[in-house]
mmCIF file of C-alpha atoms and ligand atoms in Angstrom:
data_model
loop_
_atom_site.group_PDB
_atom_site.id
_atom_site.type_symbol
_atom_site.label_atom_id
_atom_site.label_comp_id
_atom_site.label_asym_id
_atom_site.label_seq_id
_atom_site.Cartn_x
_atom_site.Cartn_y
_atom_site.Cartn_z
ATOM 1 C CA MET A 1 88.763 74.069 3.386
ATOM 2 C CA ILE A 2 86.049 75.342 5.700
ATOM 3 C CA VAL A 3 84.648 78.577 4.366
ATOM 4 C CA ALA A 4 81.754 80.738 5.513
ATOM 5 C CA HIS A 5 79.751 83.093 3.362
ATOM 6 C CA LEU A 6 78.490 86.008 5.418
ATOM 7 C CA ASP A 7 75.669 88.288 4.378
ATOM 8 C CA LEU A 8 74.344 91.190 6.435
ATOM 9 C CA ASP A 9 70.561 91.029 6.770
ATOM 10 C CA ALA A 10 68.721 93.740 4.778
ATOM 11 C CA PHE A 11 71.822 95.887 5.284
ATOM 12 C CA PHE A 12 70.805 99.372 4.055
ATOM 13 C CA ALA A 13 67.369 99.080 5.644
ATOM 14 C CA ALA A 14 68.845 97.738 8.890
ATOM 15 C CA VAL A 15 71.178 100.753 9.128
ATOM 16 C CA GLU A 16 68.229 103.118 8.608
ATOM 17 C CA GLU A 17 66.307 101.279 11.333
ATOM 18 C CA LEU A 18 69.251 101.686 13.721
ATOM 19 C CA GLU A 19 69.481 105.388 13.026
ATOM 20 C CA HIS A 20 65.692 105.882 13.099
ATOM 21 C CA PRO A 21 64.337 103.345 15.602
ATOM 22 C CA GLU A 22 60.785 104.617 15.017
ATOM 23 C CA LEU A 23 60.977 103.067 11.519
ATOM 24 C CA ALA A 24 61.909 99.585 12.706
ATOM 25 C CA SER A 25 58.349 98.326 13.065
ATOM 26 C CA GLN A 26 57.191 99.837 9.760
ATOM 27 C CA PRO A 27 57.530 98.625 6.189
ATOM 28 C CA LEU A 28 60.669 100.399 5.010
ATOM 29 C CA VAL A 29 62.375 100.620 1.668
ATOM 30 C CA VAL A 30 65.717 102.202 0.872
ATOM 31 C CA GLY A 31 65.551 103.271 -2.738
ATOM 32 C CA GLY A 32 64.952 105.907 -5.367
ATOM 33 C CA ASP A 33 62.118 108.351 -5.732
ATOM 34 C CA PRO A 34 58.809 106.406 -5.890
ATOM 35 C CA ARG A 35 57.238 109.059 -8.145
ATOM 36 C CA GLY A 36 60.060 108.701 -10.645
ATOM 37 C CA ARG A 37 61.671 105.515 -11.867
ATOM 38 C CA GLY A 38 63.449 104.617 -8.643
ATOM 39 C CA VAL A 39 63.979 100.997 -7.626
ATOM 40 C CA VAL A 40 64.144 99.253 -4.279
ATOM 41 C CA ALA A 41 67.771 98.868 -3.133
ATOM 42 C CA THR A 42 66.814 97.088 0.089
ATOM 43 C CA ALA A 43 63.503 96.361 1.807
ATOM 44 C CA ASN A 44 63.308 95.629 5.512
ATOM 45 C CA TYR A 45 61.671 92.395 6.685
ATOM 46 C CA VAL A 46 58.334 94.078 7.466
ATOM 47 C CA ALA A 47 58.167 95.368 3.874
ATOM 48 C CA ARG A 48 59.074 91.911 2.537
ATOM 49 C CA ARG A 49 55.878 90.562 4.077
ATOM 50 C CA TYR A 50 54.042 92.697 1.503
ATOM 51 C CA GLY A 51 55.979 91.032 -1.286
ATOM 52 C CA ILE A 52 58.379 93.931 -1.707
ATOM 53 C CA ARG A 53 61.800 92.849 -3.003
ATOM 54 C CA SER A 54 65.118 94.355 -4.068
ATOM 55 C CA ALA A 55 65.219 95.632 -7.688
ATOM 56 C CA MET A 56 61.419 96.079 -7.783
ATOM 57 C CA SER A 57 60.334 99.590 -8.831
ATOM 58 C CA CYS A 58 59.464 101.835 -5.906
ATOM 59 C CA ALA A 59 56.152 102.557 -7.635
ATOM 60 C CA GLU A 60 55.329 98.829 -7.481
ATOM 61 C CA ALA A 61 56.417 98.735 -3.809
ATOM 62 C CA LEU A 62 53.935 101.547 -3.102
ATOM 63 C CA ARG A 63 51.179 99.651 -4.920
ATOM 64 C CA ARG A 64 51.832 96.581 -2.768
ATOM 65 C CA CYS A 65 51.989 98.581 0.445
ATOM 66 C CA PRO A 66 50.634 102.153 0.243
ATOM 67 C CA HIS A 67 52.024 103.115 3.662
ATOM 68 C CA VAL A 68 55.584 101.880 2.968
ATOM 69 C CA VAL A 69 58.236 104.394 4.046
ATOM 70 C CA VAL A 70 60.757 105.089 1.276
ATOM 71 C CA VAL A 71 64.057 106.687 2.265
ATOM 72 C CA PRO A 72 66.855 107.644 -0.136
ATOM 73 C CA PRO A 73 70.117 105.702 0.201
ATOM 74 C CA ARG A 74 72.973 107.226 2.200
ATOM 75 C CA HIS A 75 75.979 105.406 0.844
ATOM 76 C CA ARG A 76 78.591 107.140 2.950
ATOM 77 C CA THR A 77 76.822 106.051 6.132
ATOM 78 C CA TYR A 78 76.556 102.456 4.867
ATOM 79 C CA SER A 79 80.276 102.433 4.036
ATOM 80 C CA GLU A 80 81.102 103.541 7.565
ATOM 81 C CA TYR A 81 78.967 100.781 9.066
ATOM 82 C CA SER A 82 80.503 98.317 6.649
ATOM 83 C CA ARG A 83 84.020 99.240 7.697
ATOM 84 C CA THR A 84 83.128 98.768 11.364
ATOM 85 C CA VAL A 85 81.522 95.407 10.591
ATOM 86 C CA TRP A 86 84.538 94.035 8.700
ATOM 87 C CA THR A 87 86.958 95.234 11.366
ATOM 88 C CA ALA A 88 84.917 93.339 13.962
ATOM 89 C CA ILE A 89 84.779 90.197 11.785
ATOM 90 C CA ARG A 90 88.537 90.262 11.233
ATOM 91 C CA GLU A 91 89.007 90.080 14.999
ATOM 92 C CA VAL A 92 87.421 86.630 14.907
ATOM 93 C CA VAL A 93 88.435 85.394 11.433
ATOM 94 C CA PRO A 94 91.498 87.254 10.160
ATOM 95 C CA THR A 95 91.527 85.927 6.599
ATOM 96 C CA LEU A 96 88.588 86.958 4.480
ATOM 97 C CA GLU A 97 87.484 88.080 1.054
ATOM 98 C CA ARG A 98 84.997 90.919 0.924
ATOM 99 C CA THR A 99 82.753 90.690 -2.107
ATOM 100 C CA GLY A 100 80.598 93.702 -1.274
ATOM 101 C CA LEU A 101 79.769 96.194 1.474
ATOM 102 C CA ASP A 102 77.571 93.599 3.108
ATOM 103 C CA GLU A 103 78.948 90.230 2.091
ATOM 104 C CA GLY A 104 82.077 88.169 1.823
ATOM 105 C CA TYR A 105 83.806 84.856 2.469
ATOM 106 C CA LEU A 106 85.622 83.993 5.697
ATOM 107 C CA ASP A 107 88.416 81.445 6.047
ATOM 108 C CA VAL A 108 86.847 79.689 9.024
ATOM 109 C CA GLY A 109 89.099 76.650 8.597
ATOM 110 C CA GLU A 110 92.021 78.770 9.719
ATOM 111 C CA VAL A 111 90.511 79.048 13.208
ATOM 112 C CA ALA A 112 88.219 76.007 13.453
ATOM 113 C CA PRO A 113 89.496 72.499 12.765
ATOM 114 C CA ASP A 114 86.084 70.924 12.136
ATOM 115 C CA PHE A 115 82.492 71.774 11.222
ATOM 116 C CA ARG A 116 81.222 71.545 14.795
ATOM 117 C CA ARG A 117 83.646 74.224 15.912
ATOM 118 C CA ALA A 118 83.071 76.163 12.691
ATOM 119 C CA ARG A 119 79.521 76.747 13.934
ATOM 120 C CA VAL A 120 80.892 78.187 17.190
ATOM 121 C CA VAL A 121 83.122 80.503 15.154
ATOM 122 C CA ALA A 122 80.129 81.578 13.040
ATOM 123 C CA GLU A 123 78.252 82.389 16.245
ATOM 124 C CA ALA A 124 81.253 84.373 17.493
ATOM 125 C CA VAL A 125 81.245 86.331 14.217
ATOM 126 C CA GLN A 126 77.551 87.143 14.633
ATOM 127 C CA ALA A 127 78.167 88.265 18.216
ATOM 128 C CA ALA A 128 81.101 90.443 17.122
ATOM 129 C CA VAL A 129 79.033 92.120 14.385
ATOM 130 C CA ARG A 130 76.126 92.631 16.773
ATOM 131 C CA GLY A 131 78.433 93.978 19.472
ATOM 132 C CA ALA A 132 80.111 96.467 17.145
ATOM 133 C CA THR A 133 77.029 97.713 15.289
ATOM 134 C CA SER A 134 73.806 96.009 16.516
ATOM 135 C CA LEU A 135 73.428 94.670 12.945
ATOM 136 C CA SER A 136 72.499 91.062 12.266
ATOM 137 C CA CYS A 137 73.997 88.789 9.656
ATOM 138 C CA SER A 138 73.515 85.274 8.333
ATOM 139 C CA LEU A 139 76.199 82.744 7.545
ATOM 140 C CA GLY A 140 76.550 79.588 5.507
ATOM 141 C CA VAL A 141 79.425 77.287 6.380
ATOM 142 C CA ALA A 142 80.652 74.647 3.937
ATOM 143 C CA SER A 143 83.666 73.078 2.287
ATOM 144 C CA CYS A 144 83.586 75.462 -0.686
ATOM 145 C CA LYS A 145 82.369 78.881 -1.743
ATOM 146 C CA VAL A 146 79.382 77.927 -3.864
ATOM 147 C CA VAL A 147 77.785 75.811 -1.141
ATOM 148 C CA ALA A 148 78.541 78.408 1.550
ATOM 149 C CA LYS A 149 76.912 81.093 -0.595
ATOM 150 C CA VAL A 150 73.704 79.151 -1.129
ATOM 151 C CA ALA A 151 73.679 78.169 2.562
ATOM 152 C CA SER A 152 73.990 81.729 3.909
ATOM 153 C CA ASP A 153 70.610 82.548 2.371
ATOM 154 C CA ARG A 154 68.734 79.629 3.976
ATOM 155 C CA ARG A 155 67.966 80.982 7.454
ATOM 156 C CA LYS A 156 67.730 84.740 7.104
ATOM 157 C CA PRO A 157 67.712 86.833 9.152
ATOM 158 C CA GLY A 158 70.229 85.932 11.828
ATOM 159 C CA GLY A 159 70.697 82.301 10.792
ATOM 160 C CA ILE A 160 73.617 79.920 10.478
ATOM 161 C CA THR A 161 73.489 76.970 8.080
ATOM 162 C CA VAL A 162 76.309 74.436 8.256
ATOM 163 C CA VAL A 163 76.725 71.950 5.412
ATOM 164 C CA PRO A 164 79.296 69.377 6.534
ATOM 165 C CA ALA A 165 81.771 67.895 4.063
ATOM 166 C CA GLY A 166 80.208 65.094 2.059
ATOM 167 C CA ARG A 167 76.702 66.642 2.169
ATOM 168 C CA GLU A 168 77.300 69.316 -0.500
ATOM 169 C CA ALA A 169 75.484 67.748 -3.443
ATOM 170 C CA ALA A 170 72.557 66.546 -1.325
ATOM 171 C CA PHE A 171 72.181 70.014 0.183
ATOM 172 C CA LEU A 172 72.135 71.748 -3.209
ATOM 173 C CA ALA A 173 69.977 69.216 -5.060
ATOM 174 C CA PRO A 174 66.471 70.535 -4.184
ATOM 175 C CA PHE A 175 67.153 74.189 -5.017
ATOM 176 C CA SER A 176 66.185 75.904 -8.243
ATOM 177 C CA VAL A 177 69.118 76.175 -10.662
ATOM 178 C CA ARG A 178 68.499 79.925 -10.538
ATOM 179 C CA LEU A 179 69.967 79.978 -6.999
ATOM 180 C CA LEU A 180 73.254 78.410 -8.106
ATOM 181 C CA PRO A 181 75.909 81.134 -8.429
ATOM 182 C CA GLY A 182 77.021 81.316 -12.061
ATOM 183 C CA VAL A 183 73.683 80.322 -13.584
ATOM 184 C CA GLY A 184 72.525 83.410 -15.471
ATOM 185 C CA PRO A 185 69.169 83.975 -17.171
ATOM 186 C CA ARG A 186 70.384 82.411 -20.446
ATOM 187 C CA ALA A 187 71.659 79.219 -18.840
ATOM 188 C CA GLU A 188 68.482 79.052 -16.796
ATOM 189 C CA ASP A 189 66.360 79.320 -19.955
ATOM 190 C CA ARG A 190 68.308 76.637 -21.796
ATOM 191 C CA LEU A 191 68.150 74.290 -18.836
ATOM 192 C CA GLY A 192 64.472 75.078 -18.251
ATOM 193 C CA ALA A 193 63.626 74.327 -21.884
ATOM 194 C CA ALA A 194 65.096 70.848 -21.357
ATOM 195 C CA GLY A 195 63.127 70.373 -18.135
ATOM 196 C CA ILE A 196 66.125 70.919 -15.880
ATOM 197 C CA GLU A 197 64.851 73.063 -13.039
ATOM 198 C CA LEU A 198 66.607 71.791 -9.954
ATOM 199 C CA VAL A 199 70.288 71.770 -9.092
ATOM 200 C CA GLY A 200 70.124 67.997 -8.565
ATOM 201 C CA GLN A 201 68.981 67.513 -12.170
ATOM 202 C CA LEU A 202 71.876 69.626 -13.427
ATOM 203 C CA ALA A 203 74.292 67.598 -11.294
ATOM 204 C CA ALA A 204 72.990 64.366 -12.816
ATOM 205 C CA LEU A 205 73.431 65.369 -16.480
ATOM 206 C CA SER A 206 75.641 63.077 -18.533
ATOM 207 C CA ASP A 207 78.590 64.508 -20.454
ATOM 208 C CA GLY A 208 76.626 64.205 -23.692
ATOM 209 C CA GLU A 209 73.506 65.959 -22.390
ATOM 210 C CA LEU A 210 75.631 68.668 -20.818
ATOM 211 C CA ALA A 211 77.586 69.295 -24.051
ATOM 212 C CA ARG A 212 74.284 69.683 -25.892
ATOM 213 C CA LEU A 213 72.661 72.039 -23.346
ATOM 214 C CA LEU A 214 75.605 74.106 -22.115
ATOM 215 C CA PRO A 215 78.608 73.425 -24.327
ATOM 216 C CA GLY A 216 82.162 74.200 -23.318
ATOM 217 C CA LYS A 217 83.793 75.141 -20.071
ATOM 218 C CA ILE A 218 80.808 76.928 -18.595
ATOM 219 C CA GLY A 219 78.675 73.784 -18.687
ATOM 220 C CA ARG A 220 81.286 71.695 -16.905
ATOM 221 C CA LEU A 221 81.853 74.464 -14.367
ATOM 222 C CA LEU A 222 78.151 74.724 -13.563
ATOM 223 C CA ARG A 223 77.709 70.952 -13.332
ATOM 224 C CA ASP A 224 80.694 70.810 -10.950
ATOM 225 C CA ARG A 225 79.131 73.521 -8.822
ATOM 226 C CA ALA A 226 75.809 71.675 -8.862
ATOM 227 C CA ARG A 227 77.725 68.700 -7.440
ATOM 228 C CA GLY A 228 79.203 70.916 -4.730
ATOM 229 C CA ILE A 229 82.632 71.041 -6.348
ATOM 230 C CA ASP A 230 84.192 74.501 -6.356
ATOM 231 C CA PRO A 231 87.975 74.851 -6.128
ATOM 232 C CA ARG A 232 88.002 78.661 -5.984
ATOM 233 C CA PRO A 233 90.244 79.848 -3.143
ATOM 234 C CA LEU A 234 89.602 82.921 -1.045
ATOM 235 C CA GLU A 235 91.112 85.941 -2.682
ATOM 236 C CA GLU A 236 92.423 88.188 -0.016
ATOM 237 C CA PRO A 237 93.274 91.729 -0.990
ATOM 238 C CA VAL A 238 96.996 92.342 -0.681
ATOM 239 C CA ASP A 239 97.380 94.171 2.577
ATOM 240 C CA THR A 240 99.714 91.704 4.212
ATOM 241 C CA VAL A 241 102.058 94.302 5.593
ATOM 242 C CA SER A 242 102.814 92.297 8.682
ATOM 243 C CA ILE A 243 104.956 89.287 9.521
ATOM 244 C CA GLY A 244 103.723 86.975 12.203
ATOM 245 C CA HIS A 245 103.476 83.572 13.756
ATOM 246 C CA GLU A 246 100.681 82.089 15.759
ATOM 247 C CA GLU A 247 99.887 78.752 17.191
ATOM 248 C CA THR A 248 96.727 77.010 18.302
ATOM 249 C CA PHE A 249 97.410 74.797 21.317
ATOM 250 C CA PRO A 250 96.251 71.178 21.353
ATOM 251 C CA GLN A 251 94.769 72.042 24.757
ATOM 252 C CA ASP A 252 93.926 75.451 26.229
ATOM 253 C CA VAL A 253 96.888 76.859 28.160
ATOM 254 C CA SER A 254 96.726 79.018 31.291
ATOM 255 C CA ASP A 255 100.300 78.618 32.562
ATOM 256 C CA ARG A 256 101.916 82.028 32.188
ATOM 257 C CA GLU A 257 105.481 80.694 31.850
ATOM 258 C CA GLN A 258 104.456 78.372 29.043
ATOM 259 C CA LEU A 259 102.674 81.220 27.244
ATOM 260 C CA HIS A 260 105.753 83.439 27.571
ATOM 261 C CA ASP A 261 107.987 80.647 26.244
ATOM 262 C CA GLU A 262 105.748 80.224 23.207
ATOM 263 C CA LEU A 263 105.747 83.947 22.494
ATOM 264 C CA ARG A 264 109.529 84.243 22.829
ATOM 265 C CA ARG A 265 110.023 81.280 20.507
ATOM 266 C CA MET A 266 107.690 82.767 17.890
ATOM 267 C CA ALA A 267 109.340 86.189 18.245
ATOM 268 C CA LEU A 268 112.681 84.648 17.300
ATOM 269 C CA ARG A 269 111.149 83.235 14.129
ATOM 270 C CA VAL A 270 109.563 86.590 13.289
ATOM 271 C CA ALA A 271 112.919 88.297 13.785
ATOM 272 C CA ASP A 272 114.617 85.739 11.529
ATOM 273 C CA ARG A 273 112.202 86.569 8.752
ATOM 274 C CA LEU A 274 112.735 90.300 9.229
ATOM 275 C CA ARG A 275 116.495 89.920 9.025
ATOM 276 C CA GLU A 276 116.267 87.644 5.991
ATOM 277 C CA SER A 277 114.505 90.415 4.119
ATOM 278 C CA GLY A 278 116.763 93.147 5.515
ATOM 279 C CA GLN A 279 113.905 94.815 7.356
ATOM 280 C CA VAL A 280 113.015 96.203 10.748
ATOM 281 C CA ALA A 281 109.595 96.697 12.325
ATOM 282 C CA ARG A 282 108.248 99.364 14.630
ATOM 283 C CA THR A 283 105.016 97.784 15.846
ATOM 284 C CA VAL A 284 104.750 94.561 17.847
ATOM 285 C CA THR A 285 101.354 92.920 18.328
ATOM 286 C CA THR A 286 100.384 90.018 20.557
ATOM 287 C CA LYS A 287 97.188 88.192 19.740
ATOM 288 C CA LEU A 288 95.234 86.012 22.156
ATOM 289 C CA ARG A 289 92.346 83.731 21.381
ATOM 290 C CA TYR A 290 90.156 82.483 24.213
ATOM 291 C CA PRO A 291 88.350 79.120 24.265
ATOM 292 C CA ASP A 292 85.118 80.831 23.092
ATOM 293 C CA PHE A 293 87.043 81.953 19.956
ATOM 294 C CA SER A 294 86.958 85.610 20.909
ATOM 295 C CA ILE A 295 90.162 87.489 20.226
ATOM 296 C CA ARG A 296 92.121 90.177 22.025
ATOM 297 C CA SER A 297 95.175 91.863 20.659
ATOM 298 C CA ARG A 298 97.550 94.401 22.134
ATOM 299 C CA SER A 299 100.108 96.431 20.204
ATOM 300 C CA THR A 300 102.915 98.772 20.937
ATOM 301 C CA THR A 301 104.736 101.034 18.495
ATOM 302 C CA LEU A 302 108.328 102.078 18.996
ATOM 303 C CA PRO A 303 110.071 105.228 17.781
ATOM 304 C CA ALA A 304 112.690 103.133 15.938
ATOM 305 C CA GLY A 305 112.492 99.838 14.099
ATOM 306 C CA LEU A 306 113.928 96.623 15.493
ATOM 307 C CA ALA A 307 114.701 93.122 14.299
ATOM 308 C CA ASP A 308 115.974 91.699 17.586
ATOM 309 C CA GLY A 309 114.077 88.528 18.469
ATOM 310 C CA GLU A 310 114.679 88.784 22.189
ATOM 311 C CA ARG A 311 113.392 92.341 22.383
ATOM 312 C CA ILE A 312 110.383 91.527 20.239
ATOM 313 C CA GLY A 313 109.747 88.540 22.524
ATOM 314 C CA ALA A 314 110.005 90.631 25.692
ATOM 315 C CA LEU A 315 107.563 93.194 24.294
ATOM 316 C CA ALA A 316 105.189 90.437 23.198
ATOM 317 C CA CYS A 317 105.174 88.980 26.732
ATOM 318 C CA GLU A 318 104.456 92.398 28.265
ATOM 319 C CA LEU A 319 101.541 92.840 25.880
ATOM 320 C CA LEU A 320 100.225 89.383 26.787
ATOM 321 C CA ASP A 321 100.362 90.231 30.497
ATOM 322 C CA ARG A 322 98.458 93.446 29.866
ATOM 323 C CA ALA A 323 95.764 91.672 27.861
ATOM 324 C CA LEU A 324 95.425 88.951 30.507
ATOM 325 C CA ALA A 325 95.112 91.610 33.205
ATOM 326 C CA ASP A 326 92.091 92.952 31.300
ATOM 327 C CA ARG A 327 90.634 89.548 30.680
ATOM 328 C CA PRO A 328 92.154 86.583 32.556
ATOM 329 C CA GLY A 329 91.635 83.037 31.373
ATOM 330 C CA ALA A 330 93.101 80.068 29.586
ATOM 331 C CA LEU A 331 94.062 80.599 25.959
ATOM 332 C CA ARG A 332 93.438 78.611 22.846
ATOM 333 C CA LEU A 333 96.010 80.455 20.754
ATOM 334 C CA VAL A 334 98.711 83.063 21.021
ATOM 335 C CA GLY A 335 100.501 84.874 18.248
ATOM 336 C CA VAL A 336 103.128 87.533 17.675
ATOM 337 C CA SER A 337 103.301 89.785 14.673
ATOM 338 C CA VAL A 338 105.209 92.860 13.654
ATOM 339 C CA SER A 339 104.093 95.633 11.341
ATOM 340 C CA LYS A 340 105.141 99.127 10.278
ATOM 341 C CA ILE A 341 107.938 97.341 8.510
ATOM 342 C CA GLU A 342 110.743 99.383 7.046
ATOM 343 C CA ASP A 343 113.654 98.558 4.848
ATOM 344 C CA PHE A 344 116.760 98.451 7.017
ATOM 345 C CA GLU A 345 119.160 98.975 4.101
ATOM 346 C CA GLN A 346 117.328 102.043 2.875
ATOM 347 C CA LEU A 347 117.276 103.527 6.356
ATOM 348 C CA ALA A 348 120.991 102.986 6.680
ATOM 349 C CA LEU A 349 121.637 104.690 3.340
ATOM 350 C CA ALA A 350 119.407 107.660 4.023
HETATM 351 MG MG1 MG B 1 72.855 91.400 2.413
#
């Protein structure tokens, strides 16, 4: 597995800066009323230089920086930006697990076979987010979620940290146990009382010491994580309402005939799967990935559903030609998928 954890940089504050460019150079806090009991939701990077942090009271933020600008949160606006961001990310890495408006895990392994190319994909994700919204994000790339999560926080803002396979435990070792996802205040206290402050110390605990400090499953889970072992898969929300095939070529392909052949072959397989489930589809989509990992897709929607592989193939080829007319070049991957899937049997009965 190659997984990236992505985190938008100072998200709420960054959105406010975009919408009010005059605020960008000033210390800015998105949060509650500073005269009441409001807390800082997000501080921009200028405000952080004054020691202002998320979850601090706004009153304390004002003490640290009397000229800090405090603006109330506008959640609907942030949700809209978030939606645009995730749509742009999906264009580069289709399989992902959102864990919040501004963070989530990306299945980078699906599009990059190794860690060197995973970095290129991470850069393509940053470019896509910047292109769609002007927002910046940071990514950590690793062999499992826990390491990716810690890594995404290392080079903020706008950073990428890649931890290649085999380096997980060494990467985590120097950090405070507090930074290890899953270590709550209670576990931190118990470990701290025994002099265990760094992840590397937790990783090195013997079974006996561990059972004494953090008995049961939780202790073993945290020690595994400290060693960079985390079998959690990505949990994608169920919105797989499409059937598709795609293929990454061993070498980039520019020959149009070869690309058409591939698409027609994949279309036949898609049609087989539709027929097996007694379904028809109204939308055909062709996806293209260029050598720089950027993606184009073209779709067409028909008035009636079809499950005919040759027709799906012909449409897919037309869509490819259209996309290549917009942006010519060799391709790293092509794919065909169908969506707006309907039950053939039900249609026939209706
Ligand atoms: Mg964030």
